[in-house]
Short mmCIF file of C-alpha atoms in Angstrom, two decimals:
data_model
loop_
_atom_site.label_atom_id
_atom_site.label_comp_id
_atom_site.label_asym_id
_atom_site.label_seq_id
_atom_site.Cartn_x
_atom_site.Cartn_y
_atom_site.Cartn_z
CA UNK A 1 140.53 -196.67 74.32
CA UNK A 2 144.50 -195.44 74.24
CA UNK A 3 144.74 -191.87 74.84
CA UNK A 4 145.83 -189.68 72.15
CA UNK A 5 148.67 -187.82 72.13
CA UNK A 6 149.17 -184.79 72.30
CA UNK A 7 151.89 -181.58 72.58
CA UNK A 8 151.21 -178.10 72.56
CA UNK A 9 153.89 -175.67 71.65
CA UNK A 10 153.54 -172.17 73.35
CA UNK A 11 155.51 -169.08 71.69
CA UNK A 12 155.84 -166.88 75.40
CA UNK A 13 156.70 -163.86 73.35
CA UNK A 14 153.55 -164.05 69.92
CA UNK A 15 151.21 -160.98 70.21
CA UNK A 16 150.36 -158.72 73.01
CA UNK A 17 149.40 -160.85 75.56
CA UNK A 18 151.07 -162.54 78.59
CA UNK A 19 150.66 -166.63 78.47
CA UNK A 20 151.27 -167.08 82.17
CA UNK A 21 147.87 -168.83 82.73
CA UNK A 22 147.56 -171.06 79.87
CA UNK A 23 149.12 -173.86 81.44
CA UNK A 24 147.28 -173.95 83.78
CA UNK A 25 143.75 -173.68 81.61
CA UNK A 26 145.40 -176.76 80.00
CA UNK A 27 145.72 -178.76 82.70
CA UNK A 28 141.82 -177.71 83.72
CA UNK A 29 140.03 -177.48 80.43
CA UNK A 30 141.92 -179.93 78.14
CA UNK A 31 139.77 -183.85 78.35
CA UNK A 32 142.40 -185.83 80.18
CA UNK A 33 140.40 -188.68 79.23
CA UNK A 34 141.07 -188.46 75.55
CA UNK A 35 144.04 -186.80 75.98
CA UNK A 36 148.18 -187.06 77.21
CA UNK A 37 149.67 -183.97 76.41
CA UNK A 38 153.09 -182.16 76.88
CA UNK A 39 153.53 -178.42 76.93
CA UNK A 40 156.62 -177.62 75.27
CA UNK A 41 157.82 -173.50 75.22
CA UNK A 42 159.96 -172.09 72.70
CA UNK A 43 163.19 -170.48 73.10
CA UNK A 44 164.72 -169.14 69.18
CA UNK A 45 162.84 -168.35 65.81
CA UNK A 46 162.19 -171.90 64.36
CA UNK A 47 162.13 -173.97 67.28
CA UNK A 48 158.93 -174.58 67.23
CA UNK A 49 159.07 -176.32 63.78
CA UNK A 50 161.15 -178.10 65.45
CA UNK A 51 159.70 -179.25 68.11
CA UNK A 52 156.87 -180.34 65.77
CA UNK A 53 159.03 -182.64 63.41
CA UNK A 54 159.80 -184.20 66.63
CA UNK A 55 156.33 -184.79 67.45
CA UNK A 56 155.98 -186.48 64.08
CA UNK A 57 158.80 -188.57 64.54
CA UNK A 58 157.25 -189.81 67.56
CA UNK A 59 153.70 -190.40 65.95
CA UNK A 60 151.52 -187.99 68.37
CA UNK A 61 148.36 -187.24 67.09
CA UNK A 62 147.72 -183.66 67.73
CA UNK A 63 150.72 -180.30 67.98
CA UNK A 64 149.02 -177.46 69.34
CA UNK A 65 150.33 -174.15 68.05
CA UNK A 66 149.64 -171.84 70.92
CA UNK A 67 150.81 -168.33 69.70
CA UNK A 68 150.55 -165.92 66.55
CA UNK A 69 150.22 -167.06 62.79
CA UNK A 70 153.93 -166.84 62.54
CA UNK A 71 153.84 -169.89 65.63
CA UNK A 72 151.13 -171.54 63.56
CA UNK A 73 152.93 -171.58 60.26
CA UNK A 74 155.79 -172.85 62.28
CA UNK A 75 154.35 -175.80 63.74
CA UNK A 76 151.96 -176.33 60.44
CA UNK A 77 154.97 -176.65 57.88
CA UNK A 78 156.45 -179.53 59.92
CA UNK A 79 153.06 -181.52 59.74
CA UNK A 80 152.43 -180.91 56.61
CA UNK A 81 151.58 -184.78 54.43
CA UNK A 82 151.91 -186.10 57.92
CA UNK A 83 148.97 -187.71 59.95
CA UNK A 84 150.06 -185.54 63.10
CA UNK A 85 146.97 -182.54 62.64
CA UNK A 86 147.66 -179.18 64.10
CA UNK A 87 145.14 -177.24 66.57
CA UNK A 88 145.51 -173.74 67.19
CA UNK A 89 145.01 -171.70 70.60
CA UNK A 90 145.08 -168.20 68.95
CA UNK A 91 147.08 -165.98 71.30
CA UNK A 92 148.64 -163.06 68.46
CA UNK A 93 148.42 -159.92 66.89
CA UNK A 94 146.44 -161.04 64.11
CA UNK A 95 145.25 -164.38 64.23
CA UNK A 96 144.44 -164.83 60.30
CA UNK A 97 144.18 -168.54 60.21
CA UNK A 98 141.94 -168.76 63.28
CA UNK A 99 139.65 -166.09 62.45
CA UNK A 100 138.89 -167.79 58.81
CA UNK A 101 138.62 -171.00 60.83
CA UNK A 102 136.37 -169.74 63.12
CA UNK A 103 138.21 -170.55 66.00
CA UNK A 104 137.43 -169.08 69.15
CA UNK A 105 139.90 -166.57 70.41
CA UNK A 106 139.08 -167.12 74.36
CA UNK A 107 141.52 -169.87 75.28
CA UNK A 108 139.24 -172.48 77.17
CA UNK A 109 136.73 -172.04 74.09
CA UNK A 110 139.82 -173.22 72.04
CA UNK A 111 140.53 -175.77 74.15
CA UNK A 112 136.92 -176.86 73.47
CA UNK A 113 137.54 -177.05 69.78
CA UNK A 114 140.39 -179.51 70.71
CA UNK A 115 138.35 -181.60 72.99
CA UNK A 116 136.22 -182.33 70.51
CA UNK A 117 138.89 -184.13 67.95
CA UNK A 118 137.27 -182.88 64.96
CA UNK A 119 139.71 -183.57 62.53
CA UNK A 120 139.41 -182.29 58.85
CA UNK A 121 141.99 -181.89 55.77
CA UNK A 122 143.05 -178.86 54.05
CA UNK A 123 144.66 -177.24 51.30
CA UNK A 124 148.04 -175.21 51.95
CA UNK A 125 150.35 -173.06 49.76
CA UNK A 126 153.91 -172.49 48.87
CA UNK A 127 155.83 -169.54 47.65
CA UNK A 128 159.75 -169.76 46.22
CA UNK A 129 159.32 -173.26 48.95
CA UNK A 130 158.06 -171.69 51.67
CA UNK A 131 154.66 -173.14 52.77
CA UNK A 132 151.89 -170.64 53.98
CA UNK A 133 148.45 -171.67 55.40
CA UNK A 134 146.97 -167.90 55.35
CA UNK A 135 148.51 -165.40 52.78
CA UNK A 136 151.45 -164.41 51.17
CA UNK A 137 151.75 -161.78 48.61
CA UNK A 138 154.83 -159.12 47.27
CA UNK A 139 154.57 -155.79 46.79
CA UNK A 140 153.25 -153.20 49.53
CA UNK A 141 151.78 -155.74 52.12
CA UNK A 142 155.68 -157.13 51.95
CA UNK A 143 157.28 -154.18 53.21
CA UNK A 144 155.19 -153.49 55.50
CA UNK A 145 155.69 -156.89 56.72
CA UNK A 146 159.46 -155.74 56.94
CA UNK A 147 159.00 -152.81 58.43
CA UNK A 148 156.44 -154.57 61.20
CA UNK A 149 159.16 -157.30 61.84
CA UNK A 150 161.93 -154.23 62.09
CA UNK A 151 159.67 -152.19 64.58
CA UNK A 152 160.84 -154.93 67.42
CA UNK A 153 156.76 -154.56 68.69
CA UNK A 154 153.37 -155.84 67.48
CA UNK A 155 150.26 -155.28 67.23
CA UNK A 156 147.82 -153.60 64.96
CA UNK A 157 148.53 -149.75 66.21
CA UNK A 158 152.46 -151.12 64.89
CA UNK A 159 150.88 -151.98 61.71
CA UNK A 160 148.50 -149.01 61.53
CA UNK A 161 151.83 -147.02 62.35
CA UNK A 162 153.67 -148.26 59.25
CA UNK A 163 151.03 -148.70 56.93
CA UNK A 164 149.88 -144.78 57.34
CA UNK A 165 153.90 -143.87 57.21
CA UNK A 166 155.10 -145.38 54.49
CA UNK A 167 151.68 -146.03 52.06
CA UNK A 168 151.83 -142.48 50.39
CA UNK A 169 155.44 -142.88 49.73
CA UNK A 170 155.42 -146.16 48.24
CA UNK A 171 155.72 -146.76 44.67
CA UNK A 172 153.92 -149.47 43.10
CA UNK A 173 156.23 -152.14 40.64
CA UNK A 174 155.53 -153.64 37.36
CA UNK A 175 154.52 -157.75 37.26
CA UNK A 176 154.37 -160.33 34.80
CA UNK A 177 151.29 -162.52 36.18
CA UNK A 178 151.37 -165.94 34.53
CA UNK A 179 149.31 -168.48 35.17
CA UNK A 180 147.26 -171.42 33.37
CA UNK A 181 145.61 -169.37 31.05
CA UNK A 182 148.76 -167.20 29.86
CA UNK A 183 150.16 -164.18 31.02
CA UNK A 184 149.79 -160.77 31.68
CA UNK A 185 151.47 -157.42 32.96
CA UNK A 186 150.72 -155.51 36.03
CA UNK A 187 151.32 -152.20 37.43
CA UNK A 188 150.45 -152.82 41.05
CA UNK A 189 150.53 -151.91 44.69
CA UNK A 190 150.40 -155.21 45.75
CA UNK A 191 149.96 -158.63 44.38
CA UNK A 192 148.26 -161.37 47.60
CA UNK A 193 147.94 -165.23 47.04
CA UNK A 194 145.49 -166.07 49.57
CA UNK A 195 144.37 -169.56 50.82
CA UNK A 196 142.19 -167.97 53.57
CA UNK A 197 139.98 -165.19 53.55
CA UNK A 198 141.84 -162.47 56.07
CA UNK A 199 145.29 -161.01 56.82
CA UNK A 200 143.98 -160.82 60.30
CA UNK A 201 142.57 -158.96 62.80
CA UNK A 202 139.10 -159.03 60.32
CA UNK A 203 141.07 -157.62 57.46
CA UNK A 204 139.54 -159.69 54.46
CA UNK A 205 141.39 -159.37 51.43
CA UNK A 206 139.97 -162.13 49.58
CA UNK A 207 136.32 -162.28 51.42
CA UNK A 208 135.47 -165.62 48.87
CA UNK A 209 138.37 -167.99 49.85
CA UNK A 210 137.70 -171.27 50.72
CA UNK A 211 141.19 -174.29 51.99
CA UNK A 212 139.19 -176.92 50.44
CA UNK A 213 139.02 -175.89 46.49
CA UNK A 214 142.70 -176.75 45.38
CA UNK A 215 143.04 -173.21 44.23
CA UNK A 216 144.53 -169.56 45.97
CA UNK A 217 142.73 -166.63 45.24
CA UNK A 218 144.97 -163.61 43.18
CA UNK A 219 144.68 -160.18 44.33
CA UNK A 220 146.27 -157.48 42.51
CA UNK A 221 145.67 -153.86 43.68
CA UNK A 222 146.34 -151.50 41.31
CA UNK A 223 147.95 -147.90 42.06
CA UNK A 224 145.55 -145.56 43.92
CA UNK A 225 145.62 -142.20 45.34
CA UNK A 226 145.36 -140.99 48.99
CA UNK A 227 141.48 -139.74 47.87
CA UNK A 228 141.59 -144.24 47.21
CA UNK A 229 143.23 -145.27 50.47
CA UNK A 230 139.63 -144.79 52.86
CA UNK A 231 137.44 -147.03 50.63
CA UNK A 232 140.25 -149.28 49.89
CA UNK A 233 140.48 -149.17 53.86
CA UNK A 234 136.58 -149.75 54.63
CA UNK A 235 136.63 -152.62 52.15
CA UNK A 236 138.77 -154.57 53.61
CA UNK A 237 136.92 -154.79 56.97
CA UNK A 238 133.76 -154.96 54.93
CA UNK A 239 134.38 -157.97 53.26
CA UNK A 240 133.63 -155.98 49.67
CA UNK A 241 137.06 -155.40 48.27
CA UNK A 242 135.59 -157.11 45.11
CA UNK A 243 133.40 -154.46 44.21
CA UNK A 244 136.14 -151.89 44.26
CA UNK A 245 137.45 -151.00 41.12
CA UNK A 246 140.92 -150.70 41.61
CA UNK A 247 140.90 -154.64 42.34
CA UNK A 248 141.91 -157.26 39.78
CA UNK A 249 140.86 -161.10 41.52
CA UNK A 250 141.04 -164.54 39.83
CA UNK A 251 141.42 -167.85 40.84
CA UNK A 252 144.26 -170.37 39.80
CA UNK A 253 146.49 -173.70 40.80
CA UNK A 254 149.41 -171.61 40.27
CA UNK A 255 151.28 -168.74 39.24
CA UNK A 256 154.73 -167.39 38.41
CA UNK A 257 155.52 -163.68 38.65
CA UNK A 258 158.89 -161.99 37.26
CA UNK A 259 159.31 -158.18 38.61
CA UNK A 260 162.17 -156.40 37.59
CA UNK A 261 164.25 -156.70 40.46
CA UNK A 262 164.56 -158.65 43.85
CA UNK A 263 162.50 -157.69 46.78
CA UNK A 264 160.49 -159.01 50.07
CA UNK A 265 157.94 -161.44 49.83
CA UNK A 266 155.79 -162.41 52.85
CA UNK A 267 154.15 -166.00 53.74
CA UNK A 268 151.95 -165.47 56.78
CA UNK A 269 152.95 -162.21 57.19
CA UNK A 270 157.17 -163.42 57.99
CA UNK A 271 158.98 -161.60 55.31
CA UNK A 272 162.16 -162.73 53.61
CA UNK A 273 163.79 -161.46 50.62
CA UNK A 274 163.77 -163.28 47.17
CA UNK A 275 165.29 -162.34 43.20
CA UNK A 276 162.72 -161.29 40.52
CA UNK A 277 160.89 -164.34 40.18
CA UNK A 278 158.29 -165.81 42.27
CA UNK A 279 156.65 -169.02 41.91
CA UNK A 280 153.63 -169.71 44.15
CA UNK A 281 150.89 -172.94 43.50
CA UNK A 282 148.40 -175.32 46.02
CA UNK A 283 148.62 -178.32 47.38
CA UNK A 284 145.44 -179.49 47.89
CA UNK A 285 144.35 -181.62 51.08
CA UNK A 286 148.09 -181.51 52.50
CA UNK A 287 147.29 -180.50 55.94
CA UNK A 288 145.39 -181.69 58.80
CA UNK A 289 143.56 -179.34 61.10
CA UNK A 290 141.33 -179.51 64.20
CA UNK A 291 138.56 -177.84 63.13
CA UNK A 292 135.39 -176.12 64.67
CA UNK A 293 132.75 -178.95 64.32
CA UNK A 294 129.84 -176.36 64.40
CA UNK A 295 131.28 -173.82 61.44
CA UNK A 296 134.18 -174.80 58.32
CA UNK A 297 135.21 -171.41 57.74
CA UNK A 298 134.13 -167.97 57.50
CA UNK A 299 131.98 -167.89 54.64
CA UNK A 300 132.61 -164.50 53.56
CA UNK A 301 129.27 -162.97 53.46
CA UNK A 302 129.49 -159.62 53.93
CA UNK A 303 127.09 -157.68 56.56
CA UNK A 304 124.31 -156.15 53.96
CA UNK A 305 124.00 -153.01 55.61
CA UNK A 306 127.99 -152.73 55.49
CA UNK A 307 127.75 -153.73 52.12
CA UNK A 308 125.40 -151.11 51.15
CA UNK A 309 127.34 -148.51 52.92
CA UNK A 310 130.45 -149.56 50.39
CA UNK A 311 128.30 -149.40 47.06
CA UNK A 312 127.11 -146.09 48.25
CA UNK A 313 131.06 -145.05 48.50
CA UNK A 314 132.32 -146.22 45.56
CA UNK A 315 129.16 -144.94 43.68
CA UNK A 316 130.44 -141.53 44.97
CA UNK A 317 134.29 -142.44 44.17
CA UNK A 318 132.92 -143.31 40.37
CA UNK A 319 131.23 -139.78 40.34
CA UNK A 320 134.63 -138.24 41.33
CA UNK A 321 136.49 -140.05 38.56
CA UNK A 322 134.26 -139.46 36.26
CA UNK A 323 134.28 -135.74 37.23
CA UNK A 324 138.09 -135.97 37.37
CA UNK A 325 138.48 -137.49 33.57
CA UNK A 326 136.17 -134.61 32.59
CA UNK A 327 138.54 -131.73 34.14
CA UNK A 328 141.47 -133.29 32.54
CA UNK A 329 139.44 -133.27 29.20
CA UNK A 330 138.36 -130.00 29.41
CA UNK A 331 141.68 -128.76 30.47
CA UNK A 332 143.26 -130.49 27.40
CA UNK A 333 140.33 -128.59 25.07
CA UNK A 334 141.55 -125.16 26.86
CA UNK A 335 145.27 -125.94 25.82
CA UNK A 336 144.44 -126.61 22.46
CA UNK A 337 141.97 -123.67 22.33
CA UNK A 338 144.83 -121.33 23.64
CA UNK A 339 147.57 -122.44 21.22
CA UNK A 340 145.17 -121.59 18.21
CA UNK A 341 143.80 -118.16 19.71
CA UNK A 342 147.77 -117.32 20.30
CA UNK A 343 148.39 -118.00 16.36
CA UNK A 344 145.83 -115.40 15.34
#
């Protein structure tokens, strides 16, 4: 049988960790038998899409994104309608894409998954013609994309940094949401198109999503206060951000959104800046992925006990409203008491 080729494309500088030793796990994990392989590094921001048209060109079977999710969308968007599939060795910060794969994060384990040529198609997205395999979104999670890319270091204590610095200051926008069934408007913190489950790091903000339905799932988060901000928080590592009430989800092929004025936008978590209106929408089956034979994806099933804990929290954050629309009422009864005592 002819060997299979094979390049992987290592990012030395993705996430926190040095990539020293991964050649050589390559040469003494990967199946030699099945396998030739090249190990190409990078050297500037977009060589390695690069390096992966080039591995179209030339037919090989497999590109190996060894790196971050902004590595792995590199690599992916050259292979994209192409019979080259991508494998991932997840080596950054976040690791989205691999954790909703269910990819193993040790390296050999990886390497495994890539042994074992499972190869299976999935759906992909694109925003204003960017392609994203993950998320993208506008709004909050966009600036802090900016300000994470502007820090010049990652990780999550980075993003914990800038999310707990800037998230009280930030002031939500207005959207127009269109999509197949009509449109609507929006005040919102953030608006996220998601084709997998998770920003990263175990952060699900659409816990449901499946890359094999043809359609993203829409998150809009409305405006919250900092009382919010901890449920909002436990949610998202709880895989229940559905049941909180400041969440608006639905499903679609695509959407366009107008805002009233340009802004960042995010596609794996790279952030660029666009004009007011945003066009995002599927295409179904476009990629091909090496893909843990023993699990599809994360299925989103949240822990019950977890999921217990977060009705019992927002049970008490619907008692607070509650109590808090009732002081406003009764304050409003006072006013209007006062101003008719004062006329007698």
């Amino acid at each position: 049988m002819e060997k299979k080729k094979i390049t992987f494309i290592l990012n030395p500088i993705s996430g926190t960790h040095s990539k020293e030793e991964i050649p050589n796990l390559i040469e003494q994990t990967l199946d030699q038998e099945l396998y030739d392989y090249t190990i190409r590094f990078t050297e500037y921001a977009g060589h390695a899409a690069e390096i992966a048209k080039e591995c179209v060109e030339l037919e090989e079977d497999v590109v190996v994104a060894v790196g971050g999710d902004g590595t792995v969308n590199e690599v992916a968007r050259s292979l994209v309608h192409t019979q080259t599939a991508l494998a991932i060795i997840p080596c950054g910060s976040g690791n989205g894409l691999a954790r909703h794969l269910c990819l193993p994060l040790d390296v050999k384990k990886a390497i495994g998954i890539i042994n074992s040529y499972n190869v299976e198609t999935f759906d992909y997205g694109v925003i204003n013609g960017m392609p994203f395999f993950c998320t993208c979104g506008m709004g909050f999670d966009a600036f802090i994309s900016l300000k994470f890319a502007e820090a010049g270091k990652r990780g999550p204590i980075t993003y914990a940094e800038n999310v707990l610095k800037e998230g009280l200051n930030y002031k939500p926008e207005t959207y127009e949401v269109e999509d197949e069934t009509g449109a609507k408007r929006y005040k919102a913190f953030l608006i996220a198109c998601a084709n997998a489950s998770q920003y990263g790091n175990n952060a699900y903000i659409a816990p449901g999503a499946t890359m094999k339905d043809g359609e993203m799932d829409v998150i809009i988060m409305e405006p919250f206060t900092a009382l919010d901000a901890p449920q909002i928080a436990a949610d998202l590592f709880m895989k229940t951000l559905g049941n909180n009430s400041k969440i608006k989800t639905f499903r679609t092929k695509s959407l366009h959104i107008h805002r009233n004025e340009p802004g960042a936008i995010h596609y794996d978590g790279d952030p660029i800046m666009t004009d007011a209106d945003i066009d995002v929408h599927m295409e179904p089956g476009g990629i091909r992925i090496l893909a843990n034979p023993k699990v599809e994806e994360d299925n989103g099933q949240p822990n019950p006990v977890l999921n217990a804990f977060s009705d019992l929290f927002n049970n008490i954050n619907n008692v607070r409203e509650d109590i808090e629309k009732r002081g406003k009422r009764i304050q409003r009864v006072n006013k209007v008491l006062l101003r008719k005592l004062t006329k007698l």
